[in-house]
Short mmCIF file of C-alpha atoms in Angstrom, two decimals:
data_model
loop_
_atom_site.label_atom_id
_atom_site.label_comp_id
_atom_site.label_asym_id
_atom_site.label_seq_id
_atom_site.Cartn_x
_atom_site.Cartn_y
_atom_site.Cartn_z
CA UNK A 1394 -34.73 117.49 19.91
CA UNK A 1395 -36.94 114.86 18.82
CA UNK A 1396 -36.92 112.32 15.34
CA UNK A 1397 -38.83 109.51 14.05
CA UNK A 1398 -37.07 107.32 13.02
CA UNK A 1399 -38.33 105.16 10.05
CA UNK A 1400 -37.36 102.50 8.16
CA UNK A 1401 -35.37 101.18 11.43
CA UNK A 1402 -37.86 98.06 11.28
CA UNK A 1403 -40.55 97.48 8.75
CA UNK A 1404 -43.97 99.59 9.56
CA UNK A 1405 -42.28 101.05 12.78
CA UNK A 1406 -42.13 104.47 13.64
CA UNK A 1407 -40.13 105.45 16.95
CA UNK A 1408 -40.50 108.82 18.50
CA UNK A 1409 -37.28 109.42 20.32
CA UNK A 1410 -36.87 111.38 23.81
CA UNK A 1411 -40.76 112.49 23.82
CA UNK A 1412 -44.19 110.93 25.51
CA UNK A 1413 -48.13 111.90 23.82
CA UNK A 1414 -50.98 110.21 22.72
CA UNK A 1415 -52.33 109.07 19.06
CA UNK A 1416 -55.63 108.94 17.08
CA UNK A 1417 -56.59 107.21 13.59
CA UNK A 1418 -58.68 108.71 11.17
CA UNK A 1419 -58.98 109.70 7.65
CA UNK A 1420 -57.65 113.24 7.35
CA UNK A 1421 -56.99 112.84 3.01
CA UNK A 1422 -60.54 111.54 3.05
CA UNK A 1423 -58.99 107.93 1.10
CA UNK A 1424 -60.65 105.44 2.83
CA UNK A 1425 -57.47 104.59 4.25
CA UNK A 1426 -56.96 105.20 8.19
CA UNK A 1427 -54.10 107.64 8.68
CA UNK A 1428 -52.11 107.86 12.26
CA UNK A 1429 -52.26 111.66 14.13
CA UNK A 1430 -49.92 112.16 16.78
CA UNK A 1431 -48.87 114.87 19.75
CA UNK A 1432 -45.76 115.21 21.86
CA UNK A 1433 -46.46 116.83 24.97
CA UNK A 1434 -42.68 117.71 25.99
CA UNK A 1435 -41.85 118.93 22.82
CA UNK A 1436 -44.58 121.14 21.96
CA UNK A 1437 -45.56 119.85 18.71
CA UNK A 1438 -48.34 117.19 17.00
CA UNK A 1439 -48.01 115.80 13.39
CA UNK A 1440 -49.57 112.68 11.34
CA UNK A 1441 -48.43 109.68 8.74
CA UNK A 1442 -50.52 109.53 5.80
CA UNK A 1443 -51.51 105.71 4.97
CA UNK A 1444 -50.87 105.03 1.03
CA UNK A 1445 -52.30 101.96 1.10
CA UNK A 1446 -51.49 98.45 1.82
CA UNK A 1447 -50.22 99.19 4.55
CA UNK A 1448 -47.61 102.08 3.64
CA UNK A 1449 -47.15 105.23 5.25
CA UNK A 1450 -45.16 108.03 4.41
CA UNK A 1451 -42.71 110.06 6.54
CA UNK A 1452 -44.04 111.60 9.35
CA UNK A 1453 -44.99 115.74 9.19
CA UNK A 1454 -45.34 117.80 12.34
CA UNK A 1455 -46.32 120.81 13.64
CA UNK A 1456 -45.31 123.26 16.01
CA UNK A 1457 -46.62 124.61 18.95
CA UNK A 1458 -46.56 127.31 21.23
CA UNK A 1459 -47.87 125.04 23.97
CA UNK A 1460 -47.65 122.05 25.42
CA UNK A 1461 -50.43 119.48 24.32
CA UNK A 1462 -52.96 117.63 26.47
CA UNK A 1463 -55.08 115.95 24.39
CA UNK A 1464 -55.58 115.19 20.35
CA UNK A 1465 -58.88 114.05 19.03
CA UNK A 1466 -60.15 113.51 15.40
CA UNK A 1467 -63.07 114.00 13.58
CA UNK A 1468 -64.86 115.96 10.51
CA UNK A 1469 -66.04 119.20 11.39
CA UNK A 1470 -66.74 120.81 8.11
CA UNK A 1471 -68.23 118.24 6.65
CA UNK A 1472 -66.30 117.75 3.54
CA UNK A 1473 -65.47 114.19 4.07
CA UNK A 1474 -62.08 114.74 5.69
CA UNK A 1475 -61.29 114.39 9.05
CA UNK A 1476 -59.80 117.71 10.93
CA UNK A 1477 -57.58 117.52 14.16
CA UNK A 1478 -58.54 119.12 17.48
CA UNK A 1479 -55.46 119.96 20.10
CA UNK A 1480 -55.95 120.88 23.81
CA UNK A 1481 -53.66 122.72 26.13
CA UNK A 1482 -53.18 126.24 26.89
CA UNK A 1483 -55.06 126.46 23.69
CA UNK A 1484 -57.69 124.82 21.63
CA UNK A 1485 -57.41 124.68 18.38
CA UNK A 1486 -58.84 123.26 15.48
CA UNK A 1487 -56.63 122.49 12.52
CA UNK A 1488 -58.77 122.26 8.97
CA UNK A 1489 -57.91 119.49 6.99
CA UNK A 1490 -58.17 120.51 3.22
CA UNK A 1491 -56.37 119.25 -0.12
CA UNK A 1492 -53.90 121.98 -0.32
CA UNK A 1493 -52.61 121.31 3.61
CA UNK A 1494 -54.34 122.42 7.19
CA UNK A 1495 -55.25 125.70 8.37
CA UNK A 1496 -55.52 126.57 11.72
CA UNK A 1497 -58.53 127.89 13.74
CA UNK A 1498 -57.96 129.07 17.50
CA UNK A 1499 -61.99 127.96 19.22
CA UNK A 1500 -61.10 128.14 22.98
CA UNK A 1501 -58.69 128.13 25.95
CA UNK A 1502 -57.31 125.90 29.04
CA UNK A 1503 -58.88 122.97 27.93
CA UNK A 1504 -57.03 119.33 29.51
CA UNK A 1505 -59.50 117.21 27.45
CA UNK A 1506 -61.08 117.15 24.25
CA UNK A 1507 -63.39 115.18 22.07
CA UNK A 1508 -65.37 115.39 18.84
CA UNK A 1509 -68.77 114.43 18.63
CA UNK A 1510 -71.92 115.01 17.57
CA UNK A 1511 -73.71 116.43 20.80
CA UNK A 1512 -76.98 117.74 20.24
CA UNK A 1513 -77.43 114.86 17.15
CA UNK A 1514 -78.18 117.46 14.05
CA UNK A 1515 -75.51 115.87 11.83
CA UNK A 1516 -72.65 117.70 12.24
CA UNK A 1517 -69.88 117.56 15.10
CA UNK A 1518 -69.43 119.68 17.75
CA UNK A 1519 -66.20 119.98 20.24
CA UNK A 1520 -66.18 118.79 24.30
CA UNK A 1521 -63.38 120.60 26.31
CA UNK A 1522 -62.63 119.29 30.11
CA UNK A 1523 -60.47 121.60 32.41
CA UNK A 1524 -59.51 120.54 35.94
CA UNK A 1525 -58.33 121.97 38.51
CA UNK A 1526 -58.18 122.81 42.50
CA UNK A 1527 -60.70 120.12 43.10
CA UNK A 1528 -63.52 120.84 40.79
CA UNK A 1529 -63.92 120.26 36.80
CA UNK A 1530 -65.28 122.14 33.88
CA UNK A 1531 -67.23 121.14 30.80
CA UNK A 1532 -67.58 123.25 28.21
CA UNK A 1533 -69.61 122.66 24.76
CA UNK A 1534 -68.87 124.69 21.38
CA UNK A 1535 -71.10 124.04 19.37
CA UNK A 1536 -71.04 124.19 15.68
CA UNK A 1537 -73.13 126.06 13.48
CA UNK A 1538 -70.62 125.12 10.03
CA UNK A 1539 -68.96 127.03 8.12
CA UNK A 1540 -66.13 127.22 11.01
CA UNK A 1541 -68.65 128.77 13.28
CA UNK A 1542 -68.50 127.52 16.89
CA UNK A 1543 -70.70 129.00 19.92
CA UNK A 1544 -69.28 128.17 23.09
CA UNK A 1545 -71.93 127.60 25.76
CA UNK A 1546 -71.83 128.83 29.48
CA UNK A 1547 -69.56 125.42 31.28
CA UNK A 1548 -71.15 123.57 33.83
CA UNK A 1549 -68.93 122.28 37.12
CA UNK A 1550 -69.06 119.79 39.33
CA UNK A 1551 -66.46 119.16 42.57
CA UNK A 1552 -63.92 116.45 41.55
CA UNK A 1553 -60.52 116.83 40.41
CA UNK A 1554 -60.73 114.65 36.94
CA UNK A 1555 -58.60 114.85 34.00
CA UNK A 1556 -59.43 112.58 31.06
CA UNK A 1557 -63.09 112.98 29.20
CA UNK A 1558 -64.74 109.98 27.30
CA UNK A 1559 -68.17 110.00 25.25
CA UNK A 1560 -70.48 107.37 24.55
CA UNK A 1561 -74.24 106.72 23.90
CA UNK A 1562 -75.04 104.65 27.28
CA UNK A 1563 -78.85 104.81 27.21
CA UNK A 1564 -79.50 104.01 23.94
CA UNK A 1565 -80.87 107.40 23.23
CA UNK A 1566 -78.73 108.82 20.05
CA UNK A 1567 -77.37 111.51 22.32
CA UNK A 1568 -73.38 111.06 23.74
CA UNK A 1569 -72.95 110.85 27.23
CA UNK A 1570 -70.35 112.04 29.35
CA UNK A 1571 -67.96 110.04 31.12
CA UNK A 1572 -65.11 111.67 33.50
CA UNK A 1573 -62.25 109.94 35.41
CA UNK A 1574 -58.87 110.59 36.72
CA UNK A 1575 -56.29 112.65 39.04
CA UNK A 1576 -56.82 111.09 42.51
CA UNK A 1577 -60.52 110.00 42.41
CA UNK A 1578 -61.88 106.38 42.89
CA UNK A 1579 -64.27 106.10 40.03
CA UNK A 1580 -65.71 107.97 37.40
CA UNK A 1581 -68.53 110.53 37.14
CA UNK A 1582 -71.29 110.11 34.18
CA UNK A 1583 -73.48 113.14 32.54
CA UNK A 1584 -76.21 111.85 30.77
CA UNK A 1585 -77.38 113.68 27.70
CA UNK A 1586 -80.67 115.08 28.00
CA UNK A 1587 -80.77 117.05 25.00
CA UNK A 1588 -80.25 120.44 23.77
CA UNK A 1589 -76.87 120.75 25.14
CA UNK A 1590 -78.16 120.16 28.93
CA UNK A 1591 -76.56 117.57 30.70
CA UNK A 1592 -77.92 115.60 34.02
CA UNK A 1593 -76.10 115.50 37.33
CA UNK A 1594 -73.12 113.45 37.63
CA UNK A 1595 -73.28 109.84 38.92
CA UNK A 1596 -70.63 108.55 40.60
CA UNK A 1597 -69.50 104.77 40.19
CA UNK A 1598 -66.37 103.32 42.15
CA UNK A 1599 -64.12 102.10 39.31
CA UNK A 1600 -60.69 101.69 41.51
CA UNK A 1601 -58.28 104.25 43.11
CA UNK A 1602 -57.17 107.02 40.55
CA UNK A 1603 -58.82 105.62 37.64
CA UNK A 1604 -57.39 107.14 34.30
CA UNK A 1605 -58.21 106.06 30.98
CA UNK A 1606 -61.72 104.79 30.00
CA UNK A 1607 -63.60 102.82 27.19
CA UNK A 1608 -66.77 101.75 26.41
CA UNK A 1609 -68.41 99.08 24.28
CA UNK A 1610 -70.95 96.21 24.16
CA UNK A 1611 -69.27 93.56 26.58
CA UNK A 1612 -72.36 91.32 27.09
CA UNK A 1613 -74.22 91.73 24.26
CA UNK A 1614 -77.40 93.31 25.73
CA UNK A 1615 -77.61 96.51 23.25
CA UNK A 1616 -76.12 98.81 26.22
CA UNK A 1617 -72.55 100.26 25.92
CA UNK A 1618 -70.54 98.72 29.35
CA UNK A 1619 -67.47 100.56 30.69
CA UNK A 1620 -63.98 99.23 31.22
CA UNK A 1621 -61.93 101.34 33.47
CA UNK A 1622 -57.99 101.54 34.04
CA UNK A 1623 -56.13 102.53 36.83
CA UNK A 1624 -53.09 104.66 36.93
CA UNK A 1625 -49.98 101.74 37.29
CA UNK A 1626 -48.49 103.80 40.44
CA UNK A 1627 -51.35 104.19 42.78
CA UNK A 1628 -52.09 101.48 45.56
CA UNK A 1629 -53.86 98.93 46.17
CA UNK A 1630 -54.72 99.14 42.38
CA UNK A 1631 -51.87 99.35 40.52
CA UNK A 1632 -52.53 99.37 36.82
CA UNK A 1633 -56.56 96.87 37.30
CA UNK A 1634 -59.01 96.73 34.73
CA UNK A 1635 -62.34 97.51 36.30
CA UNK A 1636 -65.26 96.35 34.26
CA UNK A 1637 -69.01 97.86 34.66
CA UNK A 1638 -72.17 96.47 32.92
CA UNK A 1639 -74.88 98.46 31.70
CA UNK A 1640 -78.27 96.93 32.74
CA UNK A 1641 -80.09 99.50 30.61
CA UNK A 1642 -81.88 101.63 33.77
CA UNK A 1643 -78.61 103.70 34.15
CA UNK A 1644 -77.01 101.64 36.90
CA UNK A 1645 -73.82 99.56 36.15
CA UNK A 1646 -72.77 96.66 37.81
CA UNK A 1647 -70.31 94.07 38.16
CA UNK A 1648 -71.91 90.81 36.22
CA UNK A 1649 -73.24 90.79 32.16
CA UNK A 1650 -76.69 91.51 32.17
CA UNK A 1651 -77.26 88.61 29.51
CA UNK A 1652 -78.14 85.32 30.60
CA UNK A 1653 -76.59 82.02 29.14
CA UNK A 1654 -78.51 78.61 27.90
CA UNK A 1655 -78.79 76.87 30.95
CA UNK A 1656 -78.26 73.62 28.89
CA UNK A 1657 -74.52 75.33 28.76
CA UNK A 1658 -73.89 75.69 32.24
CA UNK A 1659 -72.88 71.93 33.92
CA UNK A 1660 -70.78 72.10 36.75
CA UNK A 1661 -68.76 69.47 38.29
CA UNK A 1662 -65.11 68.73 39.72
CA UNK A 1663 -63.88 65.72 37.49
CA UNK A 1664 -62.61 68.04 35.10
CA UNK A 1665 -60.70 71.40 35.99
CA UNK A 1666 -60.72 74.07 33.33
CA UNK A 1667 -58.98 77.47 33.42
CA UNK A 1668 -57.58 79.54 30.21
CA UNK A 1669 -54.74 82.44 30.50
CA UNK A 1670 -54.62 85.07 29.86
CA UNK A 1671 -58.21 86.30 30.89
CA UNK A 1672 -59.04 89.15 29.73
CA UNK A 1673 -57.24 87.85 26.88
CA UNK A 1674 -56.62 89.53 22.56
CA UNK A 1675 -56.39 88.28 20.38
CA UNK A 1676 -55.69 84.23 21.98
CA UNK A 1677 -55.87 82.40 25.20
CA UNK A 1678 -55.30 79.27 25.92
CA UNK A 1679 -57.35 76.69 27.63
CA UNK A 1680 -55.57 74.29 30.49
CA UNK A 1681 -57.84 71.05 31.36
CA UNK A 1682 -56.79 68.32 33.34
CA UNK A 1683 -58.37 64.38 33.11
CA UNK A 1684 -58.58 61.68 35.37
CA UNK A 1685 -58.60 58.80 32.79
CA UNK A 1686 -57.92 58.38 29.16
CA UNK A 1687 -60.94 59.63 27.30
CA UNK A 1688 -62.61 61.40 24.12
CA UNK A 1689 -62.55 64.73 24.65
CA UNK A 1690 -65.10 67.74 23.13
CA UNK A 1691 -64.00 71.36 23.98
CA UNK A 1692 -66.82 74.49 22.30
CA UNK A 1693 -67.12 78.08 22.96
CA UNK A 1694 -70.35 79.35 23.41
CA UNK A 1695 -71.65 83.12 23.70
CA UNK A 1696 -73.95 84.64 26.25
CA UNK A 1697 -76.24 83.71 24.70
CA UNK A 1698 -75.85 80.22 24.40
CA UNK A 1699 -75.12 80.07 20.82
CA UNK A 1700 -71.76 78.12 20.16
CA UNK A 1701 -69.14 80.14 18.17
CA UNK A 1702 -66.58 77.81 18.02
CA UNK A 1703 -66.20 73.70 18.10
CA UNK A 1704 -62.22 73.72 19.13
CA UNK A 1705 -61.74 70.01 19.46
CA UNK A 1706 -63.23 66.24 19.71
CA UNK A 1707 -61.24 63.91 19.98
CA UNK A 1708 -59.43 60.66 22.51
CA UNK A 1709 -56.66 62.51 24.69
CA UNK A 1710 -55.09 61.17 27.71
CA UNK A 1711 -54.98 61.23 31.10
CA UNK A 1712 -53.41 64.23 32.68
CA UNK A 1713 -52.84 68.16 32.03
CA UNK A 1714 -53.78 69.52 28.40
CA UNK A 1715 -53.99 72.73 26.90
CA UNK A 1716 -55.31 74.30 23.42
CA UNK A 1717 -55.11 77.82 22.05
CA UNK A 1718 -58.34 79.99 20.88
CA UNK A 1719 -57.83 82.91 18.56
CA UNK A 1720 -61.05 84.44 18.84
CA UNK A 1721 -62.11 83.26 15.94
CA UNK A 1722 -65.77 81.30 15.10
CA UNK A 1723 -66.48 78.11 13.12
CA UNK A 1724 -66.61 80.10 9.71
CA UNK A 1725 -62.70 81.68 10.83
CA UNK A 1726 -64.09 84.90 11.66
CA UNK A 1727 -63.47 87.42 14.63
CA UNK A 1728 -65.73 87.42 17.14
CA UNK A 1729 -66.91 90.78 18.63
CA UNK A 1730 -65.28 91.96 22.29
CA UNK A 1731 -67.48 90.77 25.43
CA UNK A 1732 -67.42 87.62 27.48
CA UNK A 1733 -67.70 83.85 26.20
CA UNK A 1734 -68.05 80.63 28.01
CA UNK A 1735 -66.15 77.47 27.00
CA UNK A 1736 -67.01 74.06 27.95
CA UNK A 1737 -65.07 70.69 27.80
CA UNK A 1738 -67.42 67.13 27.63
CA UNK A 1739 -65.58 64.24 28.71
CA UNK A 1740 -67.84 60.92 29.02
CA UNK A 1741 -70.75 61.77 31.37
CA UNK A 1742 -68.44 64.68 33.04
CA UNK A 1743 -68.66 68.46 31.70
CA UNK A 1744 -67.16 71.83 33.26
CA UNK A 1745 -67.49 75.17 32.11
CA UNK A 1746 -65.61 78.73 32.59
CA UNK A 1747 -66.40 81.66 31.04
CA UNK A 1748 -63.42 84.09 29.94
CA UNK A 1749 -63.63 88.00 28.29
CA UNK A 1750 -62.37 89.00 24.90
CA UNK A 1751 -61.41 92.81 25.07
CA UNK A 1752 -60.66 94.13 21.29
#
């Protein structure tokens, strides 16, 4: 019913007549990031091992007697390879050890799951999110090693969501809780408090049915900022990035929360600037138009002001120009994900757009 099919192009894999999800990690414990994958139609999950150099071997699966929801990976016996976590009608934990995985059975009904370190003691723990007729559960197990987990009374709250991200949004060393999907218009957030107690959920609009969600620095202010999609099928958003800063008091909002070096910002109209695509990665490319023949000098500059990048300085001529940025700085290095401004000086006239790098 289903085959990968290797070897059909180099370093492709294609999963034929199935749809599911993947996670990296190191489940041989190599140093080497190996590929875990689920099927959802086909009742089954399975992983490539990376040799090396970018070589994987042939793909091995495994069976279930359920559909699968969700995959996550992490190390949850602390032996320094990473173990697999499946979601469904079941949860289960499979062991990763030398000799191959054994199977552990922790819970039940779970959409959702995710490894992390909850309560910040050093070792992981498992999230499960269920959903349904309108409300959502959260439900901790906590682990105690040795494959001992204690599953904690859920807590509920009264939205339908499906999809469960964690992140550390207040700076705190505790992962917070971050809930979206199935017919909603934003996403809920559960700060960590400690001691596996959780605060009440705050809502932020993030677009009609807003699915999958991830979190990083954007703007460089130490804060973790959320970027938000919405499902492809659901109007008027069909398929938007929605973008949220962090300004560090638990609110998020629509602009960085870093200012720039005002000697950075000129505005004028003699020169028009734009770049495509925007959010752009790994390259974008900058359109500028001049009036007259002139010497040209095009940088790109951080929030912060600092420049990152000197793309060009030199006589070009009158009309419509473009260049290409690869997110790279002056020392050919990849910048990090969050926005940047670029500027073009020509004679006494300057213009400036900013643009955001999403890794």
């Amino acid at each position: 019913m289903f085959d990968f099919y290797d070897n059909l192009y180099e370093n492709h894999f294609f999963l034929n007549n199935g749809s599911g999800y993947f996670k990296i990690g190191d489940i041989d414990s190599d140093d080497d990031i190996d590929v875990i994958f689920y099927c959802n139609p086909f009742f089954f999950w399975g992983y490539i091992i990376n040799s090396g150099l970018g070589q994987y071997s042939n793909p091995v699966y495994y069976n279930l007697e359920y559909p699968p929801t969700d995959i996550d990976v992490g190390d949850l016996n602390a032996d320094g390879r990473d173990d697999i976590v499946i979601s469904g009608q079941e949860v289960e934990i499979y062991f990763s050890y030398e000799s191959g995985f054994d199977c552990y059975q922790l819970g039940y009904q779970e959409l959702s799951v995710r490894i992390t370190d909850v309560d910040s003691d050093g070792d992981n723990d498992v999230i499960g999110l269920a959903s349904a007729l309108g409300a959502t559960m959260i439900t901790i197990y906590e682990n105690f090693g040795n494959s001992n987990f204690y599953e904690h009374d859920p807590f509920y709250f009264q939205s339908d969501t499906g999809y469960l991200q964690v992140s550390d949004l207040n700076n705190d060393s505790l992962p917070d809780l971050i809930c979206s999907g199935c017919y909603n218009d934003g996403i809920y957030i559960f700060y960590n408090n400690g001691d596996f107690d959780f605060s009440e959920p705050q809502f932020f609009y993030t677009g009609e049915d807003t699915r999958k969600v991830h979190c990083d620095d954007l703007d460089n202010n130490n804060y973790n900022d959320i970027i938000a999609l919405t499902h492809y099928t659901v109007a008027p958003d069909y398929g938007k990035l929605h973008i949220l800063f962090n300004d560090g008091t638990g609110n998020f909002v629509e602009e960085p929360q870093v200012g720039t070096n005002e000697e950075c910002i000129i505005d004028n109209n003699q020169c028009k600037l734009t770049n495509y695509p925007n959010p752009f990665n790994p390259t974008t490319t900058i359109s500028f138009s001049l009036q007259t023949e002139s010497k040209v000098s095009i940088a790109i500059y951080n929030v912060k002001g600092q420049q990152v990048k000197h793309l060009i300085n030199e006589k070009r001529t009158a009309g419509l120009h473009t260049i290409e940025w690869n997110g790279k700085d002056n020392n050919n290095k990849s910048v990090s994900s969050g926005i940047y401004y670029y500027k073009i000086s020509s004679g006494k006239d300057s213009a400036i757009n900013k643009m955001l790098l999403l890794k």
